[in-house]
Short mmCIF file of C-alpha atoms in Angstrom, two decimals:
data_model
loop_
_atom_site.label_atom_id
_atom_site.label_comp_id
_atom_site.label_asym_id
_atom_site.label_seq_id
_atom_site.Cartn_x
_atom_site.Cartn_y
_atom_site.Cartn_z
CA UNK A 1 -47.95 -23.85 -41.55
CA UNK A 2 -47.30 -21.27 -38.67
CA UNK A 3 -49.69 -21.65 -35.36
CA UNK A 4 -50.27 -18.42 -33.88
CA UNK A 5 -49.82 -17.90 -30.38
CA UNK A 6 -52.79 -16.44 -28.35
CA UNK A 7 -52.24 -13.31 -26.26
CA UNK A 8 -52.36 -15.61 -22.78
CA UNK A 9 -49.69 -18.27 -24.35
CA UNK A 10 -47.27 -15.20 -25.17
CA UNK A 11 -47.72 -13.89 -21.73
CA UNK A 12 -46.56 -17.11 -19.83
CA UNK A 13 -43.53 -17.80 -22.56
CA UNK A 14 -39.99 -17.02 -21.57
CA UNK A 15 -38.11 -14.60 -23.14
CA UNK A 16 -35.11 -16.16 -25.03
CA UNK A 17 -32.18 -14.90 -26.18
CA UNK A 18 -31.90 -14.53 -29.78
CA UNK A 19 -27.87 -15.80 -30.36
CA UNK A 20 -28.12 -18.70 -27.79
CA UNK A 21 -31.62 -19.51 -27.14
CA UNK A 22 -31.40 -19.68 -23.49
CA UNK A 23 -35.12 -19.30 -21.62
CA UNK A 24 -35.05 -17.19 -19.08
CA UNK A 25 -37.98 -16.41 -16.44
CA UNK A 26 -37.17 -12.66 -16.72
CA UNK A 27 -35.04 -10.16 -18.06
CA UNK A 28 -33.11 -9.40 -14.72
CA UNK A 29 -32.52 -13.01 -14.76
CA UNK A 30 -31.17 -12.96 -18.30
CA UNK A 31 -28.94 -10.12 -17.42
CA UNK A 32 -27.56 -12.08 -14.67
CA UNK A 33 -26.78 -15.45 -17.07
CA UNK A 34 -25.01 -12.89 -19.65
CA UNK A 35 -22.84 -11.67 -16.63
CA UNK A 36 -22.33 -15.17 -15.37
CA UNK A 37 -21.08 -15.76 -19.22
CA UNK A 38 -18.48 -12.81 -19.72
CA UNK A 39 -17.50 -12.99 -15.82
CA UNK A 40 -14.00 -13.97 -16.50
CA UNK A 41 -13.81 -11.54 -19.58
CA UNK A 42 -15.24 -8.81 -17.40
CA UNK A 43 -12.38 -9.68 -14.79
CA UNK A 44 -9.73 -9.53 -17.65
CA UNK A 45 -10.82 -6.20 -18.18
CA UNK A 46 -11.04 -4.70 -14.79
CA UNK A 47 -7.37 -6.48 -14.20
CA UNK A 48 -6.13 -4.40 -17.38
CA UNK A 49 -7.64 -1.42 -16.08
CA UNK A 50 -6.54 -1.48 -12.66
CA UNK A 51 -3.27 -2.40 -13.19
CA UNK A 52 -2.19 0.61 -15.44
CA UNK A 53 -4.19 2.65 -12.75
CA UNK A 54 -1.70 1.11 -9.96
CA UNK A 55 1.41 1.58 -11.66
CA UNK A 56 0.41 5.48 -12.68
CA UNK A 57 -0.55 6.28 -8.99
CA UNK A 58 2.78 4.59 -7.63
CA UNK A 59 4.88 6.76 -10.19
CA UNK A 60 2.76 10.02 -9.11
CA UNK A 61 3.41 9.08 -5.32
CA UNK A 62 6.84 8.52 -5.92
CA UNK A 63 7.47 11.42 -7.85
CA UNK A 64 5.55 13.96 -5.26
CA UNK A 65 7.70 12.68 -2.86
CA UNK A 66 10.86 13.55 -4.94
CA UNK A 67 9.43 16.73 -5.78
CA UNK A 68 9.28 17.64 -2.02
CA UNK A 69 13.16 16.87 -1.49
CA UNK A 70 14.26 18.74 -4.46
CA UNK A 71 11.77 22.11 -3.36
CA UNK A 72 12.93 22.07 0.31
CA UNK A 73 15.92 24.17 -0.65
CA UNK A 74 13.70 26.72 -2.14
CA UNK A 75 11.54 26.43 1.09
CA UNK A 76 14.10 27.21 3.16
CA UNK A 77 15.35 30.09 0.94
CA UNK A 78 11.83 31.73 0.93
CA UNK A 79 10.14 31.04 4.24
CA UNK A 80 10.33 34.42 6.52
CA UNK A 81 10.83 33.33 10.16
CA UNK A 82 9.66 35.94 12.74
CA UNK A 83 6.61 37.40 14.23
CA UNK A 84 5.91 40.07 11.33
CA UNK A 85 6.34 36.91 8.84
CA UNK A 86 3.66 34.97 10.46
CA UNK A 87 0.88 35.34 7.41
CA UNK A 88 3.42 34.50 4.57
CA UNK A 89 5.40 31.60 6.65
CA UNK A 90 2.17 29.87 7.32
CA UNK A 91 0.79 29.65 3.74
CA UNK A 92 4.13 28.28 2.64
CA UNK A 93 3.46 25.65 5.22
CA UNK A 94 0.12 25.19 3.84
CA UNK A 95 1.37 24.84 0.62
CA UNK A 96 3.98 22.22 1.65
CA UNK A 97 1.92 20.17 3.25
CA UNK A 98 -1.02 20.11 0.98
CA UNK A 99 1.44 19.16 -2.03
CA UNK A 100 0.24 15.48 -2.55
CA UNK A 101 -3.41 16.62 -1.83
CA UNK A 102 -4.33 15.82 -5.31
CA UNK A 103 -2.55 12.31 -5.58
CA UNK A 104 -4.59 11.83 -2.27
CA UNK A 105 -7.67 12.66 -4.03
CA UNK A 106 -7.46 10.90 -7.41
CA UNK A 107 -6.22 7.77 -5.42
CA UNK A 108 -9.23 7.37 -2.89
CA UNK A 109 -11.95 8.84 -5.75
CA UNK A 110 -10.84 5.84 -8.04
CA UNK A 111 -10.73 3.18 -5.07
CA UNK A 112 -14.41 4.23 -3.61
CA UNK A 113 -16.05 5.19 -6.56
CA UNK A 114 -15.06 2.53 -9.19
CA UNK A 115 -12.72 -0.22 -7.62
CA UNK A 116 -14.86 -1.00 -4.52
CA UNK A 117 -17.98 -1.20 -6.45
CA UNK A 118 -16.51 -3.21 -9.14
CA UNK A 119 -14.90 -5.60 -7.09
CA UNK A 120 -17.77 -6.00 -4.69
CA UNK A 121 -20.30 -6.74 -7.96
CA UNK A 122 -17.70 -9.50 -9.18
CA UNK A 123 -18.11 -10.97 -5.88
CA UNK A 124 -21.96 -10.78 -6.03
CA UNK A 125 -21.72 -12.11 -9.57
CA UNK A 126 -19.59 -15.09 -8.92
CA UNK A 127 -22.04 -15.82 -6.04
CA UNK A 128 -25.38 -15.72 -7.26
CA UNK A 129 -23.60 -18.51 -9.81
CA UNK A 130 -22.41 -20.99 -7.78
CA UNK A 131 -21.31 -24.16 -9.27
CA UNK A 132 -21.83 -23.39 -12.55
CA UNK A 133 -18.83 -20.99 -12.57
CA UNK A 134 -16.29 -23.63 -13.53
CA UNK A 135 -13.34 -20.71 -13.52
CA UNK A 136 -11.22 -19.63 -10.00
CA UNK A 137 -12.79 -17.56 -7.79
CA UNK A 138 -11.25 -14.15 -8.15
CA UNK A 139 -9.55 -12.56 -4.86
CA UNK A 140 -9.36 -9.18 -6.19
CA UNK A 141 -6.14 -6.95 -4.62
CA UNK A 142 -6.62 -3.66 -5.88
CA UNK A 143 -9.00 -1.79 -3.22
CA UNK A 144 -5.94 -3.22 -0.81
CA UNK A 145 -3.33 -2.01 -2.74
CA UNK A 146 -4.89 1.53 -3.17
CA UNK A 147 -5.35 1.84 0.69
CA UNK A 148 -1.63 1.45 0.68
CA UNK A 149 -0.92 4.06 -1.91
CA UNK A 150 -3.02 6.25 0.16
CA UNK A 151 -1.26 5.66 3.20
CA UNK A 152 2.27 5.95 1.49
CA UNK A 153 0.90 9.29 0.37
CA UNK A 154 0.07 10.27 4.10
CA UNK A 155 3.81 9.38 5.34
CA UNK A 156 5.17 11.52 2.75
CA UNK A 157 2.89 14.49 4.26
CA UNK A 158 3.86 13.29 7.54
CA UNK A 159 7.60 12.86 6.98
CA UNK A 160 7.73 16.27 5.62
CA UNK A 161 5.59 18.14 8.73
CA UNK A 162 8.49 16.81 10.88
CA UNK A 163 11.35 17.92 8.40
CA UNK A 164 9.55 21.54 8.68
CA UNK A 165 9.24 21.44 12.57
CA UNK A 166 13.34 20.57 12.86
CA UNK A 167 13.99 23.35 10.31
CA UNK A 168 12.22 26.16 12.30
CA UNK A 169 13.28 25.01 15.55
CA UNK A 170 16.52 25.20 14.22
CA UNK A 171 16.23 28.44 12.51
CA UNK A 172 14.37 30.68 14.76
CA UNK A 173 13.43 30.58 18.54
CA UNK A 174 9.74 32.64 18.82
CA UNK A 175 6.89 32.25 20.41
CA UNK A 176 5.06 32.30 17.00
CA UNK A 177 7.28 29.75 16.06
CA UNK A 178 6.44 27.88 18.93
CA UNK A 179 2.87 28.12 18.40
CA UNK A 180 3.33 26.90 14.80
CA UNK A 181 5.49 24.24 15.74
CA UNK A 182 2.94 23.19 18.33
CA UNK A 183 0.08 22.84 15.73
CA UNK A 184 1.99 21.12 13.45
CA UNK A 185 3.27 18.44 15.92
CA UNK A 186 -0.37 17.71 17.43
CA UNK A 187 -1.69 17.24 14.17
CA UNK A 188 0.85 14.68 13.14
CA UNK A 189 0.27 12.55 16.40
CA UNK A 190 -3.54 12.55 15.61
CA UNK A 191 -2.98 11.58 12.39
CA UNK A 192 -0.17 9.03 13.01
CA UNK A 193 -2.25 7.23 15.39
CA UNK A 194 -5.20 7.02 12.80
CA UNK A 195 -2.70 5.51 10.11
CA UNK A 196 -1.67 3.00 12.51
CA UNK A 197 -5.07 1.90 13.24
CA UNK A 198 -5.75 1.88 9.39
CA UNK A 199 -2.73 -0.26 8.46
CA UNK A 200 -4.02 -2.72 11.17
CA UNK A 201 -6.92 -3.02 9.28
CA UNK A 202 -4.95 -3.39 5.97
CA UNK A 203 -2.76 -6.02 7.35
CA UNK A 204 -5.95 -8.15 8.65
CA UNK A 205 -7.49 -7.83 5.01
CA UNK A 206 -4.04 -9.07 3.69
CA UNK A 207 -3.99 -11.86 5.85
CA UNK A 208 -7.80 -12.85 5.21
CA UNK A 209 -7.03 -12.71 1.45
CA UNK A 210 -3.87 -14.37 1.62
CA UNK A 211 -2.02 -11.28 -0.01
CA UNK A 212 1.77 -11.75 1.56
CA UNK A 213 3.57 -9.37 -0.57
CA UNK A 214 1.20 -6.66 0.32
CA UNK A 215 1.01 -7.74 4.11
CA UNK A 216 4.48 -7.02 4.55
CA UNK A 217 4.18 -3.88 2.84
CA UNK A 218 1.67 -2.86 4.91
CA UNK A 219 3.48 -3.86 8.06
CA UNK A 220 6.56 -1.94 6.93
CA UNK A 221 4.44 1.26 6.57
CA UNK A 222 2.80 0.79 9.92
CA UNK A 223 6.23 0.36 11.26
CA UNK A 224 6.99 3.99 9.55
CA UNK A 225 3.89 5.89 11.10
CA UNK A 226 5.09 4.52 14.95
CA UNK A 227 8.47 6.01 13.99
CA UNK A 228 7.14 9.22 13.55
CA UNK A 229 5.22 9.19 16.84
CA UNK A 230 8.98 8.04 18.23
CA UNK A 231 10.60 11.20 16.90
CA UNK A 232 7.99 13.38 18.17
CA UNK A 233 7.48 12.20 21.68
CA UNK A 234 10.33 9.89 22.19
CA UNK A 235 8.77 7.05 24.73
CA UNK A 236 5.84 6.42 26.40
CA UNK A 237 3.46 5.28 23.97
CA UNK A 238 1.85 1.83 23.51
CA UNK A 239 2.65 1.50 19.64
CA UNK A 240 6.34 1.95 20.12
CA UNK A 241 6.57 -1.48 21.94
CA UNK A 242 5.28 -3.26 18.98
CA UNK A 243 7.40 -1.69 16.48
CA UNK A 244 10.21 -4.34 16.63
CA UNK A 245 7.20 -7.18 16.73
CA UNK A 246 6.41 -5.70 13.45
CA UNK A 247 9.60 -5.60 11.80
CA UNK A 248 10.07 -9.46 12.85
CA UNK A 249 6.59 -10.41 10.99
CA UNK A 250 7.62 -8.53 8.28
CA UNK A 251 10.96 -10.56 8.10
CA UNK A 252 9.49 -14.25 8.88
CA UNK A 253 7.37 -13.23 5.67
CA UNK A 254 10.25 -12.27 3.57
CA UNK A 255 12.39 -15.18 4.75
CA UNK A 256 9.47 -17.60 4.45
CA UNK A 257 8.37 -16.40 0.84
CA UNK A 258 11.16 -15.37 -1.02
CA UNK A 259 9.51 -15.19 -4.43
CA UNK A 260 7.07 -12.67 -3.29
CA UNK A 261 7.52 -10.94 0.27
CA UNK A 262 11.33 -11.83 -0.48
CA UNK A 263 11.44 -9.43 -3.07
CA UNK A 264 11.02 -6.45 -0.25
CA UNK A 265 14.11 -7.52 1.65
CA UNK A 266 16.33 -4.16 0.69
CA UNK A 267 13.24 -2.47 1.50
CA UNK A 268 13.13 -3.75 5.12
CA UNK A 269 16.51 -3.17 5.90
CA UNK A 270 15.69 0.31 5.07
CA UNK A 271 12.77 0.90 7.43
CA UNK A 272 15.08 -1.02 10.06
CA UNK A 273 17.51 1.70 9.90
CA UNK A 274 14.60 4.40 9.70
CA UNK A 275 12.91 3.25 12.83
CA UNK A 276 16.31 2.76 14.76
CA UNK A 277 17.17 6.64 13.67
CA UNK A 278 19.77 6.10 11.45
CA UNK A 279 17.85 7.52 8.51
CA UNK A 280 16.18 10.91 8.26
CA UNK A 281 13.47 9.74 6.41
CA UNK A 282 11.60 6.56 5.16
CA UNK A 283 12.06 5.28 1.83
CA UNK A 284 9.55 2.75 1.56
CA UNK A 285 9.87 1.35 -2.01
CA UNK A 286 13.86 0.49 -2.74
CA UNK A 287 14.52 0.42 -6.32
CA UNK A 288 13.08 -3.10 -7.06
CA UNK A 289 10.11 -2.55 -5.36
CA UNK A 290 9.09 0.26 -7.67
CA UNK A 291 9.67 -2.12 -10.33
CA UNK A 292 6.96 -4.47 -8.74
CA UNK A 293 4.46 -1.81 -8.46
CA UNK A 294 5.82 -1.03 -12.51
CA UNK A 295 4.50 -4.80 -13.59
CA UNK A 296 1.00 -3.71 -12.18
CA UNK A 297 0.43 -2.01 -15.47
CA UNK A 298 2.28 -4.53 -17.72
CA UNK A 299 -0.76 -6.75 -18.59
CA UNK A 300 -1.77 -8.03 -21.71
CA UNK A 301 -5.04 -9.34 -22.47
CA UNK A 302 -5.07 -13.22 -22.83
CA UNK A 303 -2.49 -13.73 -20.26
CA UNK A 304 -4.67 -13.80 -17.41
CA UNK A 305 -4.13 -16.50 -15.02
CA UNK A 306 -4.80 -17.45 -11.48
CA UNK A 307 -3.07 -19.01 -8.38
CA UNK A 308 -4.38 -21.48 -6.11
CA UNK A 309 -5.82 -18.57 -3.50
CA UNK A 310 -7.78 -17.15 -6.45
CA UNK A 311 -5.61 -14.26 -7.18
CA UNK A 312 -5.44 -13.24 -10.86
CA UNK A 313 -1.90 -12.23 -12.10
CA UNK A 314 -0.43 -11.94 -15.75
CA UNK A 315 1.54 -15.01 -16.90
CA UNK A 316 3.49 -12.81 -19.56
CA UNK A 317 4.84 -10.37 -16.42
CA UNK A 318 5.03 -12.61 -13.51
CA UNK A 319 6.77 -15.92 -12.99
CA UNK A 320 4.00 -16.95 -10.95
CA UNK A 321 1.60 -15.21 -8.21
CA UNK A 322 2.91 -11.86 -6.89
CA UNK A 323 0.96 -11.70 -4.14
CA UNK A 324 0.97 -14.95 -2.15
CA UNK A 325 3.94 -17.38 -3.03
CA UNK A 326 4.79 -20.82 -1.91
CA UNK A 327 6.19 -21.46 1.70
CA UNK A 328 9.85 -22.56 1.77
CA UNK A 329 11.13 -23.89 5.11
CA UNK A 330 13.92 -22.29 6.40
CA UNK A 331 16.42 -25.00 7.07
CA UNK A 332 18.48 -23.84 10.33
CA UNK A 333 19.17 -20.74 10.38
CA UNK A 334 21.88 -18.97 12.53
CA UNK A 335 20.62 -16.32 15.05
CA UNK A 336 20.58 -13.00 13.86
CA UNK A 337 22.91 -10.62 15.77
CA UNK A 338 22.32 -7.27 16.66
CA UNK A 339 26.08 -5.96 17.19
CA UNK A 340 24.19 -2.22 18.33
CA UNK A 341 23.12 -3.77 21.55
CA UNK A 342 26.55 -4.62 22.24
CA UNK A 343 28.47 -1.25 22.32
CA UNK A 344 30.72 -2.48 25.57
CA UNK A 345 33.76 -3.69 24.20
CA UNK A 346 34.44 -6.98 25.79
CA UNK A 347 30.24 -7.78 25.13
CA UNK A 348 31.11 -7.20 21.64
CA UNK A 349 33.95 -9.22 21.32
CA UNK A 350 32.59 -12.01 22.89
CA UNK A 351 29.37 -12.17 20.52
CA UNK A 352 32.16 -11.72 17.30
CA UNK A 353 32.29 -14.83 15.47
CA UNK A 354 35.17 -17.42 16.23
CA UNK A 355 36.66 -17.79 13.37
CA UNK A 356 37.21 -13.67 12.91
CA UNK A 357 38.95 -13.96 16.30
CA UNK A 358 41.21 -16.56 15.46
CA UNK A 359 42.53 -14.66 12.34
#
């Protein structure tokens, strides 16, 4: 025999889920409980989507860089240098400088509209859940990695601007070209300064989240922006003094964490040559570094794992966390001798290994 409930009793009753029977104070609370229950599954779906986007954007940045390199001969052939060709020359230069704008806008829009909100929502959900959430607290790295991709886009364009300046200076000497070069030069300096500061903020975020591999990449890209300033003004800026320190910090991370930051060793050597003027452009990603970015797009549902710092990763695509890694104590390494400092023959021979001198 069913007992009818009064309107007053029904108004006091808590709504219940028809499947699990959980009673909630209100619908908002019920929605939060459902978020708690599905949080691990949600993170896995986000990892799959964001990982594929990271790999896609990384390929696009690399493709844009190669296209600019391949198209520079055409640019040199078609640009008209001289006071009467000013408008046409300006259009060609502008088209080159805006080449990566589409990729850059895609990256920033996805980061600001999708990723930033999703990471905040996940953090808020886990925070509301508290001790009842038994899975690892996720430390999602996607917004930080998109920040790095954005900086990489800008680095490609500023390097292109310097290449245009060098070509125009060698090909034509006129008042109009001096004005064009002057505008480009001022724009590069101002933007490089801004991106150095942005890279500094990214490095701080990486250290806070224990993203050691990403921190190494951020240190290297900061050196690249400092190098751009060096090539334009020579000396006299505060940033130039800390470039060697940045390279040393990246080298320390590479030595201490060989399974994560250590995979960027060849990239660091390339950046070191770029800083010292022995390479015309910065190749931020060596082939093995590109492969690391590609692994973000290989995630398979059901393979999500967490490291001790809360970084999610694919247990099938990676043998351990691709970001933090375990500290490996160095065993009394020999001091690295920079032979370029000893250009004097006697000083150079004095620092050669004894075994070589005895042969």
